[in-house]
């Protein structure tokens, strides 16, 4: 398999983990209030945590071994900072097409940063709630989960607005692509799938 030397931020493993995170959070949120689904709720929560760990590891490994460059916090801040510096003191431009494009892109990046901050807090609060049965921790867990949902809605809104303004469906690159992948990307993707399958097998055995 030929190596991909492009600076892609959406390689195969990024797409896989993106889908897993979507499904895990959706499953966890929908089963959060049903006592009979508590074990499934916890499994989704742990899967969310494992996916986050794999995503962080990939952030450091991808550029060294897979020749891809997943977007990190600094790259996302580099989108937000120029927008704030340019438009913060220029309210007369807030309805211009250029402003709307920059605003939707910045909100999109901000929503991703928010999601990655809230994800570990939500998972950790859920784990501690299950371990201690503390009502206060349960309320904190629900607060983080609702804030996470808010960032997801912001993410989808910004993505939709940006896609309309640019006349291009931007979401498709997070679900499929035509570029080739290095052997390390394929290996890491299969390994990540194996880790998640093994966890679910172990958890319910």
Tab-separated table of N, CA and C in Angstrom, residues 6-86:
chain	number	residue	atom	x	y	z
A	6	UNK	N	0.485	13.390	1.943
A	6	UNK	CA	-0.247	14.641	2.090
A	6	UNK	C	-0.469	14.952	3.561
A	7	UNK	N	-0.707	16.232	3.828
A	7	UNK	CA	-0.927	16.645	5.211
A	7	UNK	C	-2.403	16.537	5.572
A	8	UNK	N	-2.988	15.392	5.304
A	8	UNK	CA	-4.403	15.184	5.580
A	8	UNK	C	-4.663	15.169	7.078
A	9	UNK	N	-5.799	15.751	7.472
A	9	UNK	CA	-6.190	15.702	8.879
A	9	UNK	C	-7.346	14.741	9.098
A	10	UNK	N	-7.772	14.069	8.033
A	10	UNK	CA	-8.913	13.160	8.149
A	10	UNK	C	-8.567	11.807	7.535
A	11	UNK	N	-7.595	11.139	8.126
A	11	UNK	CA	-7.220	9.819	7.624
A	11	UNK	C	-8.218	8.769	8.105
A	12	UNK	N	-7.955	7.523	7.779
A	12	UNK	CA	-8.887	6.435	8.057
A	12	UNK	C	-9.189	6.298	9.545
A	13	UNK	N	-8.183	6.374	10.381
A	13	UNK	CA	-8.398	6.200	11.822
A	13	UNK	C	-9.186	7.371	12.403
A	14	UNK	N	-8.911	8.596	11.928
A	14	UNK	CA	-9.673	9.758	12.386
A	14	UNK	C	-11.152	9.566	12.062
A	15	UNK	N	-11.448	9.103	10.853
A	15	UNK	CA	-12.840	8.868	10.461
A	15	UNK	C	-13.479	7.786	11.325
A	16	UNK	N	-12.740	6.711	11.558
A	16	UNK	CA	-13.268	5.609	12.362
A	16	UNK	C	-13.596	6.068	13.775
A	17	UNK	N	-12.658	6.766	14.413
A	17	UNK	CA	-12.877	7.234	15.781
A	17	UNK	C	-13.979	8.284	15.842
A	18	UNK	N	-14.089	9.094	14.811
A	18	UNK	CA	-15.156	10.090	14.737
A	18	UNK	C	-16.522	9.412	14.780
A	19	UNK	N	-16.676	8.348	13.995
A	19	UNK	CA	-17.945	7.608	13.967
A	19	UNK	C	-18.197	6.928	15.308
A	20	UNK	N	-17.155	6.340	15.890
A	20	UNK	CA	-17.305	5.669	17.184
A	20	UNK	C	-17.720	6.663	18.264
A	21	UNK	N	-17.114	7.849	18.265
A	21	UNK	CA	-17.461	8.874	19.250
A	21	UNK	C	-18.916	9.317	19.078
A	22	UNK	N	-19.349	9.504	17.833
A	22	UNK	CA	-20.742	9.876	17.572
A	22	UNK	C	-21.693	8.817	18.128
A	23	UNK	N	-21.447	7.560	17.778
A	23	UNK	CA	-22.323	6.471	18.206
A	23	UNK	C	-22.285	6.286	19.720
A	24	UNK	N	-21.096	6.415	20.312
A	24	UNK	CA	-20.949	6.213	21.754
A	24	UNK	C	-21.695	7.283	22.540
A	25	UNK	N	-21.511	8.533	22.146
A	25	UNK	CA	-22.195	9.599	22.875
A	25	UNK	C	-23.707	9.498	22.685
A	26	UNK	N	-24.141	9.234	21.458
A	26	UNK	CA	-25.580	9.095	21.202
A	26	UNK	C	-26.170	7.964	22.039
A	27	UNK	N	-25.488	6.808	22.043
A	27	UNK	CA	-25.962	5.672	22.825
A	27	UNK	C	-25.975	5.965	24.314
A	28	UNK	N	-24.920	6.599	24.806
A	28	UNK	CA	-24.830	6.913	26.235
A	28	UNK	C	-25.907	7.922	26.639
A	29	UNK	N	-26.128	8.923	25.792
A	29	UNK	CA	-27.107	9.957	26.137
A	29	UNK	C	-28.523	9.385	26.151
A	30	UNK	N	-28.824	8.530	25.184
A	30	UNK	CA	-30.174	7.970	25.084
A	30	UNK	C	-30.467	6.960	26.191
A	31	UNK	N	-29.451	6.312	26.738
A	31	UNK	CA	-29.660	5.298	27.785
A	31	UNK	C	-29.364	5.830	29.181
A	32	UNK	N	-29.088	7.132	29.296
A	32	UNK	CA	-28.661	7.680	30.579
A	32	UNK	C	-29.714	7.652	31.665
A	33	UNK	N	-30.989	7.772	31.304
A	33	UNK	CA	-32.057	7.849	32.307
A	33	UNK	C	-32.786	6.531	32.526
A	34	UNK	N	-32.403	5.491	31.813
A	34	UNK	CA	-33.083	4.197	31.925
A	34	UNK	C	-32.249	3.251	32.795
A	35	UNK	N	-32.763	2.925	33.979
A	35	UNK	CA	-32.011	2.088	34.908
A	35	UNK	C	-31.722	0.709	34.335
A	36	UNK	N	-32.670	0.170	33.559
A	36	UNK	CA	-32.480	-1.164	32.993
A	36	UNK	C	-31.391	-1.185	31.913
A	37	UNK	N	-31.026	-0.015	31.413
A	37	UNK	CA	-29.979	0.091	30.402
A	37	UNK	C	-28.675	0.625	30.981
A	38	UNK	N	-28.571	0.597	32.304
A	38	UNK	CA	-27.408	1.217	32.949
A	38	UNK	C	-26.084	0.593	32.496
A	39	UNK	N	-26.053	-0.724	32.376
A	39	UNK	CA	-24.803	-1.381	31.985
A	39	UNK	C	-24.404	-0.991	30.558
A	40	UNK	N	-25.394	-0.893	29.678
A	40	UNK	CA	-25.126	-0.466	28.302
A	40	UNK	C	-24.670	0.991	28.285
A	41	UNK	N	-25.312	1.810	29.117
A	41	UNK	CA	-24.919	3.223	29.240
A	41	UNK	C	-23.453	3.337	29.650
A	42	UNK	N	-23.041	2.544	30.632
A	42	UNK	CA	-21.658	2.582	31.083
A	42	UNK	C	-20.709	2.096	29.995
A	43	UNK	N	-21.132	1.072	29.248
A	43	UNK	CA	-20.287	0.555	28.164
A	43	UNK	C	-20.055	1.621	27.104
A	44	UNK	N	-21.106	2.362	26.761
A	44	UNK	CA	-20.951	3.454	25.803
A	44	UNK	C	-20.016	4.527	26.356
A	45	UNK	N	-20.158	4.812	27.658
A	45	UNK	CA	-19.299	5.812	28.273
A	45	UNK	C	-17.838	5.410	28.256
A	46	UNK	N	-17.556	4.162	28.609
A	46	UNK	CA	-16.177	3.669	28.571
A	46	UNK	C	-15.642	3.673	27.138
A	47	UNK	N	-16.489	3.332	26.180
A	47	UNK	CA	-16.076	3.356	24.772
A	47	UNK	C	-15.701	4.765	24.352
A	48	UNK	N	-16.467	5.743	24.829
A	48	UNK	CA	-16.153	7.145	24.556
A	48	UNK	C	-14.780	7.499	25.117
A	49	UNK	N	-14.505	7.050	26.346
A	49	UNK	CA	-13.209	7.326	26.962
A	49	UNK	C	-12.065	6.651	26.229
A	50	UNK	N	-12.263	5.402	25.831
A	50	UNK	CA	-11.223	4.672	25.094
A	50	UNK	C	-10.949	5.337	23.753
A	51	UNK	N	-12.011	5.757	23.085
A	51	UNK	CA	-11.857	6.432	21.780
A	51	UNK	C	-11.084	7.738	21.928
A	52	UNK	N	-11.335	8.456	23.015
A	52	UNK	CA	-10.603	9.702	23.256
A	52	UNK	C	-9.119	9.425	23.466
A	53	UNK	N	-8.801	8.392	24.233
A	53	UNK	CA	-7.401	8.018	24.461
A	53	UNK	C	-6.722	7.643	23.148
A	54	UNK	N	-7.410	6.845	22.334
A	54	UNK	CA	-6.855	6.458	21.034
A	54	UNK	C	-6.643	7.673	20.134
A	55	UNK	N	-7.574	8.625	20.200
A	55	UNK	CA	-7.453	9.832	19.373
A	55	UNK	C	-6.257	10.678	19.816
A	56	UNK	N	-6.044	10.778	21.123
A	56	UNK	CA	-4.902	11.551	21.627
A	56	UNK	C	-3.590	10.868	21.241
A	57	UNK	N	-3.544	9.557	21.377
A	57	UNK	CA	-2.338	8.818	20.974
A	57	UNK	C	-2.050	9.017	19.493
A	58	UNK	N	-3.112	8.990	18.685
A	58	UNK	CA	-2.932	9.152	17.245
A	58	UNK	C	-2.427	10.537	16.891
A	59	UNK	N	-2.783	11.523	17.697
A	59	UNK	CA	-2.315	12.884	17.461
A	59	UNK	C	-0.788	12.933	17.453
A	60	UNK	N	-0.161	12.125	18.308
A	60	UNK	CA	1.303	12.124	18.415
A	60	UNK	C	1.957	11.113	17.458
A	61	UNK	N	1.244	10.061	17.103
A	61	UNK	CA	1.841	9.006	16.287
A	61	UNK	C	1.667	9.227	14.786
A	62	UNK	N	0.589	9.891	14.391
A	62	UNK	CA	0.252	9.991	12.966
A	62	UNK	C	1.339	10.661	12.143
A	63	UNK	N	1.821	11.809	12.593
A	63	UNK	CA	2.810	12.538	11.797
A	63	UNK	C	4.145	11.803	11.721
A	64	UNK	N	4.441	10.976	12.719
A	64	UNK	CA	5.722	10.261	12.742
A	64	UNK	C	5.710	8.987	11.908
A	65	UNK	N	4.580	8.284	11.932
A	65	UNK	CA	4.548	6.972	11.293
A	65	UNK	C	3.581	6.863	10.119
A	66	UNK	N	2.543	7.707	10.081
A	66	UNK	CA	1.529	7.580	9.031
A	66	UNK	C	1.570	8.713	8.019
A	67	UNK	N	2.428	9.709	8.254
A	67	UNK	CA	2.590	10.829	7.328
A	67	UNK	C	1.291	11.608	7.126
A	68	UNK	N	0.475	11.687	8.167
A	68	UNK	CA	-0.692	12.556	8.174
A	68	UNK	C	-0.574	13.497	9.362
A	69	UNK	N	-1.335	14.566	9.339
A	69	UNK	CA	-1.264	15.565	10.403
A	69	UNK	C	-2.654	15.901	10.918
A	70	UNK	N	-3.172	15.109	11.865
A	70	UNK	CA	-4.480	15.428	12.446
A	70	UNK	C	-4.462	16.811	13.085
A	71	UNK	N	-5.553	17.525	12.937
A	71	UNK	CA	-5.636	18.877	13.493
A	71	UNK	C	-5.607	18.833	15.013
A	72	UNK	N	-4.715	19.610	15.606
A	72	UNK	CA	-4.619	19.708	17.049
A	72	UNK	C	-5.153	21.032	17.545
A	73	UNK	N	-4.981	21.289	18.845
A	73	UNK	CA	-5.509	22.509	19.447
A	73	UNK	C	-4.886	23.756	18.836
A	74	UNK	N	-3.585	23.728	18.582
A	74	UNK	CA	-2.912	24.924	18.056
A	74	UNK	C	-3.434	25.294	16.674
A	75	UNK	N	-3.670	24.301	15.823
A	75	UNK	CA	-4.182	24.592	14.484
A	75	UNK	C	-5.591	25.165	14.552
A	76	UNK	N	-6.381	24.674	15.501
A	76	UNK	CA	-7.749	25.186	15.639
A	76	UNK	C	-7.745	26.614	16.191
A	77	UNK	N	-6.854	26.889	17.154
A	77	UNK	CA	-6.729	28.248	17.674
A	77	UNK	C	-6.257	29.211	16.585
A	78	UNK	N	-5.465	28.714	15.644
A	78	UNK	CA	-4.972	29.558	14.553
A	78	UNK	C	-6.082	29.958	13.587
A	79	UNK	N	-7.218	29.249	13.633
A	79	UNK	CA	-8.384	29.649	12.852
A	79	UNK	C	-9.201	30.681	13.625
A	80	UNK	N	-9.324	30.458	14.934
A	80	UNK	CA	-10.169	31.321	15.763
A	80	UNK	C	-9.524	32.680	16.016
A	81	UNK	N	-8.229	32.706	16.314
A	81	UNK	CA	-7.554	33.936	16.714
A	81	UNK	C	-7.623	35.041	15.662
A	82	UNK	N	-7.306	34.777	14.384
A	82	UNK	CA	-7.392	35.857	13.379
A	82	UNK	C	-8.811	36.389	13.226
A	83	UNK	N	-9.797	35.501	13.355
A	83	UNK	CA	-11.192	35.946	13.255
A	83	UNK	C	-11.523	36.945	14.359
A	84	UNK	N	-11.155	36.615	15.590
A	84	UNK	CA	-11.429	37.508	16.721
A	84	UNK	C	-10.682	38.829	16.555
A	85	UNK	N	-9.426	38.753	16.167
A	85	UNK	CA	-8.620	39.965	16.014
A	85	UNK	C	-9.163	40.879	14.917
A	86	UNK	N	-9.701	40.295	13.873
A	86	UNK	CA	-10.143	41.104	12.730
A	86	UNK	C	-11.528	41.704	12.942
